[in-house]
Each structure stands twice: as C-alpha cells, then as structure tokens.
mmCIF file of C-alpha atoms and ligand atoms in Angstrom:
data_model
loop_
_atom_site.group_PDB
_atom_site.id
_atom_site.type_symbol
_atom_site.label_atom_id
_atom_site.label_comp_id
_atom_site.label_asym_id
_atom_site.label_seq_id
_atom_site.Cartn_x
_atom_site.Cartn_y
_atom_site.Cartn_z
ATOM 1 C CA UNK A 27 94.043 188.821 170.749
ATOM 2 C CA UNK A 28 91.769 186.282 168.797
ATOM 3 C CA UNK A 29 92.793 184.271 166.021
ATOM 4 C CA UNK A 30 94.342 182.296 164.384
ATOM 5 C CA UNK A 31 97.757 182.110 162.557
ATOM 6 C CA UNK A 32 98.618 179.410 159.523
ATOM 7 C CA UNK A 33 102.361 177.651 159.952
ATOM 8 C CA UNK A 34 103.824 174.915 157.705
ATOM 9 C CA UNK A 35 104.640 171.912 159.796
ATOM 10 C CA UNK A 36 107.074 169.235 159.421
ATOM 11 C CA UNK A 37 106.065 165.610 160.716
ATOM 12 C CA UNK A 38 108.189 163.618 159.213
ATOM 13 C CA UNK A 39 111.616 164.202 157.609
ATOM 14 C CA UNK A 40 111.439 164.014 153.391
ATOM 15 C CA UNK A 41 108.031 164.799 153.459
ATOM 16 C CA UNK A 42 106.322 167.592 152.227
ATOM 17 C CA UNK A 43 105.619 170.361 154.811
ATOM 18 C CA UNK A 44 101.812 171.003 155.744
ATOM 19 C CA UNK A 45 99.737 173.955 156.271
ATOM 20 C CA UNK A 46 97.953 173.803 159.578
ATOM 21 C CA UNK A 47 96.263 176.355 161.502
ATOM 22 C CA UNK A 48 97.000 177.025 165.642
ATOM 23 C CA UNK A 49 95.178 179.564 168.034
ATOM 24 C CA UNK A 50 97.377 182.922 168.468
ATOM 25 C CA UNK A 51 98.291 182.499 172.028
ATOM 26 C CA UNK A 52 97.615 184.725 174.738
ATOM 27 C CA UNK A 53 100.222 187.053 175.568
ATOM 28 C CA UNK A 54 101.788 186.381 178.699
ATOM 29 C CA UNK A 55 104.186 189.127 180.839
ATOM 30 C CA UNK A 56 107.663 189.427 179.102
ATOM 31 C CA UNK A 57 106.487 187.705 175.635
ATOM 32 C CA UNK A 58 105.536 189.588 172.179
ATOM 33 C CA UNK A 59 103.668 188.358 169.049
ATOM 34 C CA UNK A 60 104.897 188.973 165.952
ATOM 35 C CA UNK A 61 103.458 188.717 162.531
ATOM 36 C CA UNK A 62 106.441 187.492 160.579
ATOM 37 C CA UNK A 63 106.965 189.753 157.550
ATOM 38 C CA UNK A 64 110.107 187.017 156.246
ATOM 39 C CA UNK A 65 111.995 183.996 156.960
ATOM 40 C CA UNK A 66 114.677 182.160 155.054
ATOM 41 C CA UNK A 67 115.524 178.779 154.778
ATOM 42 C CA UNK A 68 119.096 177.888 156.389
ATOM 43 C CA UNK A 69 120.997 175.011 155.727
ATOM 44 C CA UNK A 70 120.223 173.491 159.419
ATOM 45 C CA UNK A 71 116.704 173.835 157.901
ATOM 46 C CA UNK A 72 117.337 171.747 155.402
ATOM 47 C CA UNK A 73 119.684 169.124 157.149
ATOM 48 C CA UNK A 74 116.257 168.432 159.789
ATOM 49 C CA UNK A 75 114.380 168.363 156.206
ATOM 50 C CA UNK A 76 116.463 165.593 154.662
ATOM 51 C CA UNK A 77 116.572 163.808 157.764
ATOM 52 C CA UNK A 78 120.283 164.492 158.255
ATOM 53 C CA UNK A 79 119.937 165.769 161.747
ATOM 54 C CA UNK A 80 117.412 164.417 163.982
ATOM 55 C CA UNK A 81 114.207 167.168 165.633
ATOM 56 C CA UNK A 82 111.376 166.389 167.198
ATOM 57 C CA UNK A 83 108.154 166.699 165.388
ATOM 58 C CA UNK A 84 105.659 168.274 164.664
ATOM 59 C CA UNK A 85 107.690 171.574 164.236
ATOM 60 C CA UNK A 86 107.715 174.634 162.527
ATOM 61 C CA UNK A 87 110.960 175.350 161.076
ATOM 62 C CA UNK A 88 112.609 178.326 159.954
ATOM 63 C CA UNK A 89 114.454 180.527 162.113
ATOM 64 C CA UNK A 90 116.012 182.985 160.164
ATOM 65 C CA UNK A 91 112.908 185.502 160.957
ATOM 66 C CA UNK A 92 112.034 189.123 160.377
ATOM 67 C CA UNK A 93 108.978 190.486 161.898
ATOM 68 C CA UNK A 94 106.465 193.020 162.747
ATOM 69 C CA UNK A 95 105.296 193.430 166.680
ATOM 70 C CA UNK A 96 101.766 192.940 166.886
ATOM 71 C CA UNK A 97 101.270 192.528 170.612
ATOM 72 C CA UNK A 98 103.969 193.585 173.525
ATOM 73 C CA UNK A 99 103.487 191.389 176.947
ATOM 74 C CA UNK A 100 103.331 193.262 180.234
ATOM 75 C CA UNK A 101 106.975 194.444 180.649
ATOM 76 C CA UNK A 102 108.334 194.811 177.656
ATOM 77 C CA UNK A 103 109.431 197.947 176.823
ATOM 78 C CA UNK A 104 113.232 197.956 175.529
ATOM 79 C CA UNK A 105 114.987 195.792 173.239
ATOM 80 C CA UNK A 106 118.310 194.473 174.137
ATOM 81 C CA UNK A 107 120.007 197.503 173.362
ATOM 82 C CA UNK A 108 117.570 199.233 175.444
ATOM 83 C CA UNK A 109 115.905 200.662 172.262
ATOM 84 C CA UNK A 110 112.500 201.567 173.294
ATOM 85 C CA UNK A 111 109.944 199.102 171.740
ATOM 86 C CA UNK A 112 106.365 199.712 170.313
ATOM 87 C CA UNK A 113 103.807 197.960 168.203
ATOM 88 C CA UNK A 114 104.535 197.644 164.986
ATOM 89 C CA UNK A 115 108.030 197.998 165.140
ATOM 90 C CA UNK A 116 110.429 195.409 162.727
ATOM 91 C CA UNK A 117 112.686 193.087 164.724
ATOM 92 C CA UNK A 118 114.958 190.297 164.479
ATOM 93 C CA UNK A 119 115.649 188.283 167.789
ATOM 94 C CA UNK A 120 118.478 185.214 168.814
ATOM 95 C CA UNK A 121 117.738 181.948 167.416
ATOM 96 C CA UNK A 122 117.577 180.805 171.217
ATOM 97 C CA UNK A 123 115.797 181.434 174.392
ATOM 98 C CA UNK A 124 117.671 181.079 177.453
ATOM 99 C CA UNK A 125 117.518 181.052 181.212
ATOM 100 C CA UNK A 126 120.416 183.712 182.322
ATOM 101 C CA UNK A 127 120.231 181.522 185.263
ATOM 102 C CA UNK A 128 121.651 178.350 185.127
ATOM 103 C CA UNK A 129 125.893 177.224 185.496
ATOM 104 C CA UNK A 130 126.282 177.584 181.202
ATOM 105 C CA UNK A 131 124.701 180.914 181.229
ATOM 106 C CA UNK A 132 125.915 182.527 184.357
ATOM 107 C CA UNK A 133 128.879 181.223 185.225
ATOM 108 C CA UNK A 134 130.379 179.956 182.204
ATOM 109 C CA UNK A 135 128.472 182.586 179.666
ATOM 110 C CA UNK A 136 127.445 180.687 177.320
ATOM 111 C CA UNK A 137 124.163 181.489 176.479
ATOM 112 C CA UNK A 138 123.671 178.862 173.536
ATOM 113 C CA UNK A 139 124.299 176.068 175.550
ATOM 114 C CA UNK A 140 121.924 177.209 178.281
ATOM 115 C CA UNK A 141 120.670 174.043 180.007
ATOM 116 C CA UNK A 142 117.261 174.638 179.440
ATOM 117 C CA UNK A 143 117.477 176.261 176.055
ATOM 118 C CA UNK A 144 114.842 176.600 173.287
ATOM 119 C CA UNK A 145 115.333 177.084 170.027
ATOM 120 C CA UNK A 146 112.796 178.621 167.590
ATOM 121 C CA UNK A 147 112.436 176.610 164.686
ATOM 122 C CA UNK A 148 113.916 173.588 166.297
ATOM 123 C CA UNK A 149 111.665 172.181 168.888
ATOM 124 C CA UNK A 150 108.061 170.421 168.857
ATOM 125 C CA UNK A 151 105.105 172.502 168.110
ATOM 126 C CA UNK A 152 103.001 170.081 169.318
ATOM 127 C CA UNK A 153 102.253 172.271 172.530
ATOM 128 C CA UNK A 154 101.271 175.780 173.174
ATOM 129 C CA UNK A 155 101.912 178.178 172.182
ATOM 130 C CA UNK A 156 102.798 176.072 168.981
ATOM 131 C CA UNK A 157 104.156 179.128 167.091
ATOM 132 C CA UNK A 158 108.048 178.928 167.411
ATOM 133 C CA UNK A 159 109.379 178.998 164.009
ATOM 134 C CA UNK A 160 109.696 180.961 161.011
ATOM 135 C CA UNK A 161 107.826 179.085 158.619
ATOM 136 C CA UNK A 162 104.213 180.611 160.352
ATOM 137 C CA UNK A 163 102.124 183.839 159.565
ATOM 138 C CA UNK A 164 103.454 185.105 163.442
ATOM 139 C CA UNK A 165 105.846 184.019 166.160
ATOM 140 C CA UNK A 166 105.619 183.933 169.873
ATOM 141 C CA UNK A 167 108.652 185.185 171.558
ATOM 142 C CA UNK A 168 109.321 184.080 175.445
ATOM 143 C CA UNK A 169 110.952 186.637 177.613
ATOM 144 C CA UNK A 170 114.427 184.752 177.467
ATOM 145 C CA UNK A 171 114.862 185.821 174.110
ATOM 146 C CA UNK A 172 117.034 188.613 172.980
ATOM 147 C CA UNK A 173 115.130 190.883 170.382
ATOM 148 C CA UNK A 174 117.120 193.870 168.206
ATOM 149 C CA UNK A 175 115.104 196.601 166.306
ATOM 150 C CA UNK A 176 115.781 195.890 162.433
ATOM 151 C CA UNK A 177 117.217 199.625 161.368
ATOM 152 C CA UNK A 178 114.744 201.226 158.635
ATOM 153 C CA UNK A 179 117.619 201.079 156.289
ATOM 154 C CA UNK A 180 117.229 196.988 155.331
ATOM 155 C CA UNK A 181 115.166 195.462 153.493
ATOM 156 C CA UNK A 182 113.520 192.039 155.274
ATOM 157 C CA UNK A 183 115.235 189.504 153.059
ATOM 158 C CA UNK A 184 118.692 191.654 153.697
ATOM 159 C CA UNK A 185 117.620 191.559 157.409
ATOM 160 C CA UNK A 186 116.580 187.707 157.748
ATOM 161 C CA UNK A 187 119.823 185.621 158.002
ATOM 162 C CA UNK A 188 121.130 188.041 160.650
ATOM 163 C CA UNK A 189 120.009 185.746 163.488
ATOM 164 C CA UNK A 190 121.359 182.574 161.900
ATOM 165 C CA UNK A 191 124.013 182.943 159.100
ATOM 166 C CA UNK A 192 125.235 186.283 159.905
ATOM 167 C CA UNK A 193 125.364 186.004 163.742
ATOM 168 C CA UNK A 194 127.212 182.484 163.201
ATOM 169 C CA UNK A 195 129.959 183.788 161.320
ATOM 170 C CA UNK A 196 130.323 186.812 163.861
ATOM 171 C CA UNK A 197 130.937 184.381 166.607
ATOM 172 C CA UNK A 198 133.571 182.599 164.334
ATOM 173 C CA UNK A 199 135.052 186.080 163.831
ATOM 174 C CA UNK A 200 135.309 187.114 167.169
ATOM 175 C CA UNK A 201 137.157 183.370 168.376
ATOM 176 C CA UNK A 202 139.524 183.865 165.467
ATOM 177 C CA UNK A 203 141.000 187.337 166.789
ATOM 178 C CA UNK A 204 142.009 188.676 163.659
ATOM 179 C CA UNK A 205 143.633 191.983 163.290
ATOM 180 C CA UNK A 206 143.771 194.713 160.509
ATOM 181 C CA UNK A 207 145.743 193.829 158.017
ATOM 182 C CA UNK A 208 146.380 189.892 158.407
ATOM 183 C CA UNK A 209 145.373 187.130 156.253
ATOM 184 C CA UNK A 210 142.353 185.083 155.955
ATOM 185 C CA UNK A 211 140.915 181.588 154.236
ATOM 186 C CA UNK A 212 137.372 181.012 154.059
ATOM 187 C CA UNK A 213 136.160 177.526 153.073
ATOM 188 C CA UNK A 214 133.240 177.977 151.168
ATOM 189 C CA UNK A 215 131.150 180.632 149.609
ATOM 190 C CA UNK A 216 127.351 180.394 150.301
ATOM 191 C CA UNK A 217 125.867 182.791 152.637
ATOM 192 C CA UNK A 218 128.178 182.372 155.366
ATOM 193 C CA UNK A 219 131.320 182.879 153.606
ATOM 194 C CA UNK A 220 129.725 185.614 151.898
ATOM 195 C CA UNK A 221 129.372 187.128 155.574
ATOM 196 C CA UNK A 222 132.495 186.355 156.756
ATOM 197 C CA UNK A 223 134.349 188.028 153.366
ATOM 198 C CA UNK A 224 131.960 191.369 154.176
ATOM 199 C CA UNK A 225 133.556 191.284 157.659
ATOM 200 C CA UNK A 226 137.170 190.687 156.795
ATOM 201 C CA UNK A 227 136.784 193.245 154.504
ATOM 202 C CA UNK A 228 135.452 196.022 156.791
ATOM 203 C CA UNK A 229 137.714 194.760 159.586
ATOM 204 C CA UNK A 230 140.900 195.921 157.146
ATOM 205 C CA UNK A 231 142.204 191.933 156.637
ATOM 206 C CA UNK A 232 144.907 192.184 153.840
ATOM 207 C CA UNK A 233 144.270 188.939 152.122
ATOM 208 C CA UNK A 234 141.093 187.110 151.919
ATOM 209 C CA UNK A 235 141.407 183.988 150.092
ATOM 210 C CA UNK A 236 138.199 181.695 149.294
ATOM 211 C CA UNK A 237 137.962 178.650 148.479
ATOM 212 C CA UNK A 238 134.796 176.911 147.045
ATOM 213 C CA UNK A 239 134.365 174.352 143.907
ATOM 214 C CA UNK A 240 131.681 176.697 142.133
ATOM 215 C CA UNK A 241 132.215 179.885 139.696
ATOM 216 C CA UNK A 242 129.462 181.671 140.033
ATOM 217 C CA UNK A 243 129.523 181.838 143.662
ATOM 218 C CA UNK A 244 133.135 183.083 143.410
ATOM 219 C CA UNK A 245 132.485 185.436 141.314
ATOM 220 C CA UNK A 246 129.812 186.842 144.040
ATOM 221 C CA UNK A 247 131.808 186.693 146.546
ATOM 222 C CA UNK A 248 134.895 189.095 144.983
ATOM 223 C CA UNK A 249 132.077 191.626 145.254
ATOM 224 C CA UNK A 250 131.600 190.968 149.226
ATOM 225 C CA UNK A 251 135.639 191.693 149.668
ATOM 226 C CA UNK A 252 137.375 188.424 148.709
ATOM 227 C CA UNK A 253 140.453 189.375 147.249
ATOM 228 C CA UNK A 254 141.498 185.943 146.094
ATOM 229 C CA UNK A 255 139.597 183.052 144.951
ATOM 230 C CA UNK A 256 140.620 179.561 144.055
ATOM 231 C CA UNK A 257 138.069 177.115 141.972
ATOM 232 C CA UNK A 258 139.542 173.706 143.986
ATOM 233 C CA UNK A 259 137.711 171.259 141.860
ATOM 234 C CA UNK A 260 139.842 168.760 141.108
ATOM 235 C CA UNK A 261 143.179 170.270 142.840
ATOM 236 C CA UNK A 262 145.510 168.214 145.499
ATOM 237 C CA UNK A 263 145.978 169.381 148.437
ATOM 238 C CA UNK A 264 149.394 170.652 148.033
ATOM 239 C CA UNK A 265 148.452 172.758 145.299
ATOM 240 C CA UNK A 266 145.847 174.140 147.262
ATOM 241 C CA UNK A 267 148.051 174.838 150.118
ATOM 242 C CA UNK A 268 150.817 175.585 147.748
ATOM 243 C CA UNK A 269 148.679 178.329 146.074
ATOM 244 C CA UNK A 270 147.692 179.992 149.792
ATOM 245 C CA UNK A 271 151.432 179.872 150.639
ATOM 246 C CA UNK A 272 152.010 181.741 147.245
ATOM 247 C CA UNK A 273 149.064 184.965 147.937
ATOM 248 C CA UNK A 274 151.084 185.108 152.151
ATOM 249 C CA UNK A 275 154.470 185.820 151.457
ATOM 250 C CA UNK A 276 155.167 181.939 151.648
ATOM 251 C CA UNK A 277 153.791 181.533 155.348
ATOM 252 C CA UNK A 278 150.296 180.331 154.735
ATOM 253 C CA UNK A 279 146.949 182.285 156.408
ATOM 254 C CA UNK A 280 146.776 184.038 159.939
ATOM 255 C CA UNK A 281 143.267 182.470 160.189
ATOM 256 C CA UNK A 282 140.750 180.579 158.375
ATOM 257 C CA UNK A 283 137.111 179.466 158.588
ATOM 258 C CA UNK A 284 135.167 176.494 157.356
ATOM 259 C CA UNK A 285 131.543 177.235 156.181
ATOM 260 C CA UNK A 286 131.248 174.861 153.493
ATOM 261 C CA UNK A 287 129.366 172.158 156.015
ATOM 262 C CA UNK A 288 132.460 169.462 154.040
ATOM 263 C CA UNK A 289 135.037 168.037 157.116
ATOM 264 C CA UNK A 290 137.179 166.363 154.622
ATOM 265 C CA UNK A 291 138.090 170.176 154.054
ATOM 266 C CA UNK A 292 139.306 170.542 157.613
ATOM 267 C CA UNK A 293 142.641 169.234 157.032
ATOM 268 C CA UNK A 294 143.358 171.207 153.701
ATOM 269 C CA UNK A 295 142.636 174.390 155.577
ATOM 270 C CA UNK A 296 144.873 173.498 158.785
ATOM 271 C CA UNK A 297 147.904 173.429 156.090
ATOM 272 C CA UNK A 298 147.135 176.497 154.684
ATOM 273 C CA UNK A 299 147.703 178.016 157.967
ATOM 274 C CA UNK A 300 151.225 179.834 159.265
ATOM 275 C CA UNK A 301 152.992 178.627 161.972
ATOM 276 C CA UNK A 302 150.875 179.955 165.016
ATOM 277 C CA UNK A 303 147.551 179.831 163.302
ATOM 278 C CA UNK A 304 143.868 179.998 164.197
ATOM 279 C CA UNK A 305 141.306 177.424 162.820
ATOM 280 C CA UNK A 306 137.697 177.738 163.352
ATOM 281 C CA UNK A 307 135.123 174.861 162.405
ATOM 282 C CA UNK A 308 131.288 176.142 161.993
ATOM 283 C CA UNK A 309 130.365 174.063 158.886
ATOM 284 C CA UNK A 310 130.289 170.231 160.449
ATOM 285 C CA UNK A 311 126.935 170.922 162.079
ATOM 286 C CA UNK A 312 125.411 167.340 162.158
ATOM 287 C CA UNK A 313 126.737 164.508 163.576
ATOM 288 C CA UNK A 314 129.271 161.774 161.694
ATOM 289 C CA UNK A 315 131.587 164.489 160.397
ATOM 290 C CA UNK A 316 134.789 163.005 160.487
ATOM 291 C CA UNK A 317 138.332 163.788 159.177
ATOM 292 C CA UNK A 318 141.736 163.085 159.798
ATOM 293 C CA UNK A 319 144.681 164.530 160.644
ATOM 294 C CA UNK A 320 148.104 164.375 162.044
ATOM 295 C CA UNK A 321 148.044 165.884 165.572
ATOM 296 C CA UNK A 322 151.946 166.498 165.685
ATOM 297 C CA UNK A 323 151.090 169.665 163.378
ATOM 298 C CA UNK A 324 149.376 171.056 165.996
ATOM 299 C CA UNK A 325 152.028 170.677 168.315
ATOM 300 C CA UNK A 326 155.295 171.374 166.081
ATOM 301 C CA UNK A 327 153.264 174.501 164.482
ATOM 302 C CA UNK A 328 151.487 175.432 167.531
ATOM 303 C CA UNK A 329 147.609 175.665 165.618
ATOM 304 C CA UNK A 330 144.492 176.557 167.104
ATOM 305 C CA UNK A 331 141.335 174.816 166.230
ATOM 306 C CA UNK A 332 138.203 176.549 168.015
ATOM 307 C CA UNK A 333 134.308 175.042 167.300
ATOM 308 C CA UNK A 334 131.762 177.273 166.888
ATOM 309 C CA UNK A 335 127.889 176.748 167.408
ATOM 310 C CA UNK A 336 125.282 179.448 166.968
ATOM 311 C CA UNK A 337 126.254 182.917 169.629
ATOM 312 C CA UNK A 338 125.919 185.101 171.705
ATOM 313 C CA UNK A 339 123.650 188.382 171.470
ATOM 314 C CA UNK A 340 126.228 190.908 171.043
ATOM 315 C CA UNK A 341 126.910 188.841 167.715
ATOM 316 C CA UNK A 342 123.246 189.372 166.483
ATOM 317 C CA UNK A 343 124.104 193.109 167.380
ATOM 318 C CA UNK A 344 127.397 192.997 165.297
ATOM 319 C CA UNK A 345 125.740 191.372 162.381
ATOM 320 C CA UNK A 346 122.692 193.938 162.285
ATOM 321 C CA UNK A 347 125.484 196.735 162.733
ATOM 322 C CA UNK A 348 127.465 195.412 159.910
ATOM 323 C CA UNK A 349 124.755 194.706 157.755
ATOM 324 C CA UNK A 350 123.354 198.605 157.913
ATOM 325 C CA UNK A 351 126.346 200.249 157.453
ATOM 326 C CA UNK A 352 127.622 198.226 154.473
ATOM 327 C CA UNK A 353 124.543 197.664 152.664
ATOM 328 C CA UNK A 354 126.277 200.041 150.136
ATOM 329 C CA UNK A 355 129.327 198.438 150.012
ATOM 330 C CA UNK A 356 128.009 194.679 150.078
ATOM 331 C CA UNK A 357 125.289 193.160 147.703
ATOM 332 C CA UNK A 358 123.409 191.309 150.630
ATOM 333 C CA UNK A 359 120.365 192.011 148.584
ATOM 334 C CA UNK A 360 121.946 189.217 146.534
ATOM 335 C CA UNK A 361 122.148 186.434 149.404
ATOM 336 C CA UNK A 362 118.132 185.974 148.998
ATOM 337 C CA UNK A 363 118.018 184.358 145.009
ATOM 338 C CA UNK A 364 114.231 182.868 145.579
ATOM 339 C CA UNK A 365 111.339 183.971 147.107
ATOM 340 C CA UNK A 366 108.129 181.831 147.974
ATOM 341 C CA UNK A 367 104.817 182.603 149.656
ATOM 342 C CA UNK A 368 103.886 179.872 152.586
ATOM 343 C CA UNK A 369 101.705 177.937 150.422
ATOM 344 C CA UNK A 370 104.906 177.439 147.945
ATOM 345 C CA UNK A 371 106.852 176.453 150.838
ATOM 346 C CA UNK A 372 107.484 172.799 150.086
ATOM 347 C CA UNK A 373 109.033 174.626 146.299
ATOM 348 C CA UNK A 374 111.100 176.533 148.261
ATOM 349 C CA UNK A 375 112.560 173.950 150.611
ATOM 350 C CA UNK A 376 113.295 172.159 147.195
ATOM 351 C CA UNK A 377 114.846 174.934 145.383
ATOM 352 C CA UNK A 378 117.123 175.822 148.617
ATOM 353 C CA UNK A 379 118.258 172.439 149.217
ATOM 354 C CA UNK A 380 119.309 172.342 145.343
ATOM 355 C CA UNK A 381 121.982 174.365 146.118
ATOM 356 C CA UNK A 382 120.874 176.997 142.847
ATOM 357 C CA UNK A 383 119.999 179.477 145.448
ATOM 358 C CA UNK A 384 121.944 180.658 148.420
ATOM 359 C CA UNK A 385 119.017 181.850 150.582
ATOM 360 C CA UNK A 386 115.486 181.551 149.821
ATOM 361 C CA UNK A 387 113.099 183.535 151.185
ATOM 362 C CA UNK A 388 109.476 182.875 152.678
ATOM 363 C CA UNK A 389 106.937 185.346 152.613
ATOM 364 C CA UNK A 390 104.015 184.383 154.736
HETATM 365 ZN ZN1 ZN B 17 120.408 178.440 160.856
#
C-alpha cells in the first residue's frame, strides 16, 4: 500500500505536539495496518506530556486505540480469540507487544514485563515503521501483539480505554480475588474507578465505597454501581476510616484499590481494610511516589498489598466482555467528555490534563 499517514509527534515534553507526515509501511507477515477510527488520551499520556515520566522522543503517543483493518500481513487470520479476521473489521489490541519467548513471558507469564517489550504509544518513532501510537491517522501492529474484534454493539469512544484504563483495572480485579457479596474501597473516581465500580457491581460486591475529593465525579460514579461515596476533602484519616468501618459492620473493606495516581492515599486505604485484607496499588505510576506506613499492621492484621502494571490479554478480553454486556447498565458513553480532531490535538491534551474531562477523545 502507498501513502502516507499524518501522526502528532511529541519531541519534547511541555511542548506542543506536531503534525508530521511518515510513509505507511509495508506490511510484513504477521503485522496489520489499521486506520485508527479513535484514541483517547490516558493519564500516562499526559504524565510523558508534562514531563513527569521520562520517553524517548520523537513519539507518537496515545494508546488507548480503536481501529479499522486496512491491510492483514501474510498469516493473519484469527484474532486472539480465534475470531476470524478480515479487512475492515474494528479492533482494539494490548497496549504491548511481546516475545512469548523469553524467561518473563514463558516461564514466569508475565507478558507486560516481557524483556523485549514494546509499547505502542510509548517508544521512539524515530524509526520505521514510525506509526506506533494512537495519536496517527493508522497504526502498525507487529505480530506479538494481541488484537480482539471490537463487538458491533460499542461505540469507538465506549470501546477506546479498553486496552488501557479498562484492562488495568481488570488486572487489579483479578489480584484482589474478590467474591460476591464482599466489600470494596476504590480510591478515586476518574475512568478507572469508574471501571472498577462497573465490575464490582456486576461481580455481586455488597458494598462499594468510593472515595474521591470531587462531586460531580461522585455523583457519576453512583450510576456505574458505587453504593457509597465519601467527598474526603478536608477529612482526617480516622474519620475516613471511621466512616468505612461504619458502611462494614465495623470491620473495615474486604479489598480496596487505588486509582487516584495520589500515594499519600495508600495509607488511608490500608486502614480501611479488615483484618485479612487485600490492597492493590495501580495509581503511583511514575517514579518518586512515596508514603509511609507502619509495617507492624501488616503483620498484626495480616494485609496484602499487590502492585499492578498494565495486563495480561485475557484482561483486554474481560474488559471488552464487560463493556458489551453492560453498556445498558453503565453510562461508559459518559467516560469520553471531549472530543478533538488531530489537528486540535494539542486542545485536547490541554483540556484532559485539566482534569474537567475524564477521557478525551481523538478523532483522526
Ligand atoms: Zn494508559
């Protein structure tokens, strides 16, 4: 295929994004080309933006991507669910590409921390095929990728923060091993508490309690299944913890989650679990996020604390599952409050990392 695809580029953090213009690469056995229908901004996104994480540049971000197959490699056939695959056919695929080969991935299954791991949206586009991020008119997808058909049912903004968000919070849900009808905290209601509330609420959890210092965004997330929320602005801890203790029967949470990205909320949410807890930490993705805390609670309460970084396919799988049959249920519609086209990009990046919107979305 000849052409030519446009991508925003990022080569330096705090600066505006530019439009440049790459070849559409050749495509080689196991790859696919996809003109990328949406992409929305995620808060790693904006952390690389602001210069709070480090990336190499030039690179495309974006990684939260819908999009279209325009060109199937020699040997692709199936997706990962062994769906058959055509052109033109909507997919979503893992943030990451790895090898299936190496000690992480085999032995150890742990896909996202394959040693020779690429990530779209997070590595130089300085090379060939250059287009490996979201924030592009198409994507190149290398055969260590795991793709999913999108089901007809979504919409591509509902669709988007699968791979990312959604997936994320899947991962967190599966290392926290919660059971019908037990109790959970969720620190922080932007899209990945919104997520997690959805699935605690379609697992059967009895309480879900969430935390977060805005209004508005508790009063969104009641309508994804949180049956308790506490405004914390301005509250000490032991009212916080006192006020968790109060909605469990006096015992505190099964399980919690922080999504809020805040550590100094770490040790607030390891009080407000029971004896015999389960913690899980996905928010503190960037490096310097420290917090204190008095490891003899661990031992004389016997607490779990788990970390969780991006996930594993069947957690893409869950989130597209979940996301088709409780579009009814859950306003995920809602998670996408902005939409851009790629020449308004540098708006978009701006109105995301405001905080007004939850997701925005990118059009290209
Ligand atoms: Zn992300």
């Amino acid at each position: 295929m000849i052409g030519k695809a446009r991508a925003a580029i990022m080569t330096a953090p705090k600066e505006d994004l530019k439009i440049v213009e790459y070849p559409l690469p050749v495509v080689e056995k196991g790859c696919i080309l996809v003109r990328i229908t949406c992409c929305t901004i995620c808060g790693s996104d904006l952390h690389t933006w602001m210069g709070r994480r480090q990336s190499p540049v030039p690179v495309i971000l974006g990684h939260e991507i819908v999009g279209k197959i325009v060109e199937l490699g020699e040997g692709v056939e199936h997706d990962t669910g062994d769906r058959p695959l055509k052109v033109g056919d909507r997919i979503t695929w893992t943030i990451m590409d790895n090898c299936a080969k190496c000690f992480l991935c085999r032995e150890k299954g742990m896909m996202m921390k394959c040693r020779h791991l690429r990530k779209y949206g997070h590595d130089s586009c300085a090379e060939p095929p250059h287009l490996m991020g979201g924030f592009a008119e198409y994507c190149y997808i290398t055969p260590g990728t795991c793709v999913i058909k999108v089901p007809d049912n979504l919409s591509d903004e509902e669709a988007a923060p699968a791979n990312c968000a959604l997936s994320t919070v899947a991962a967190g849900w599966e290392a926290l091993g919660l059971q019908p009808f037990e109790n959970i905290m969720i620190q922080g209601a932007g899209a990945l508490g919104f997520y997690a509330a959805a699935l605690a609420k379609h697992y059967g959890c009895k309480r879900i309690i969430v935390t977060d210092i805005l209004d508005h965004r508790l009063a969104l997330i009641r309508r994804f299944g949180a049956t308790d929320t506490i405004n914390v602005r301005g509250m000490q801890e032991q009212d916080i913890v006192g006020a968790v203790r109060d909605l469990t029967g006096g015992f505190g949470v099964d399980a919690a989650m922080e999504v809020a990205g805040l550590p100094s909320l770490i040790p607030t949410g390891l009080r407000c679990l029971r004896i015999g807890g389960r913690y899980v930490e996905i928010g503190s993705a960037f490096a310097g996020a420290n917090f204190a805390f008095d490891a003899s609670e661990f031992v004389f309460r016997q607490l779990t604390m788990k970390g969780i970084h991006n996930y594993d396919a069947r957690h893409l799988q869950m989130g597209v599952d979940l996301l088709s049959l409780t579009r009814d249920i859950f306003p995920f519609r809602e998670i996408v409050m902005g939409k851009v086209g790629l020449d308004d990009i540098n708006e978009g990046m701006r109105l995301a990392e405001s905080g007004e919107a939850v997701r925005v979305a990118i059009f290209p």
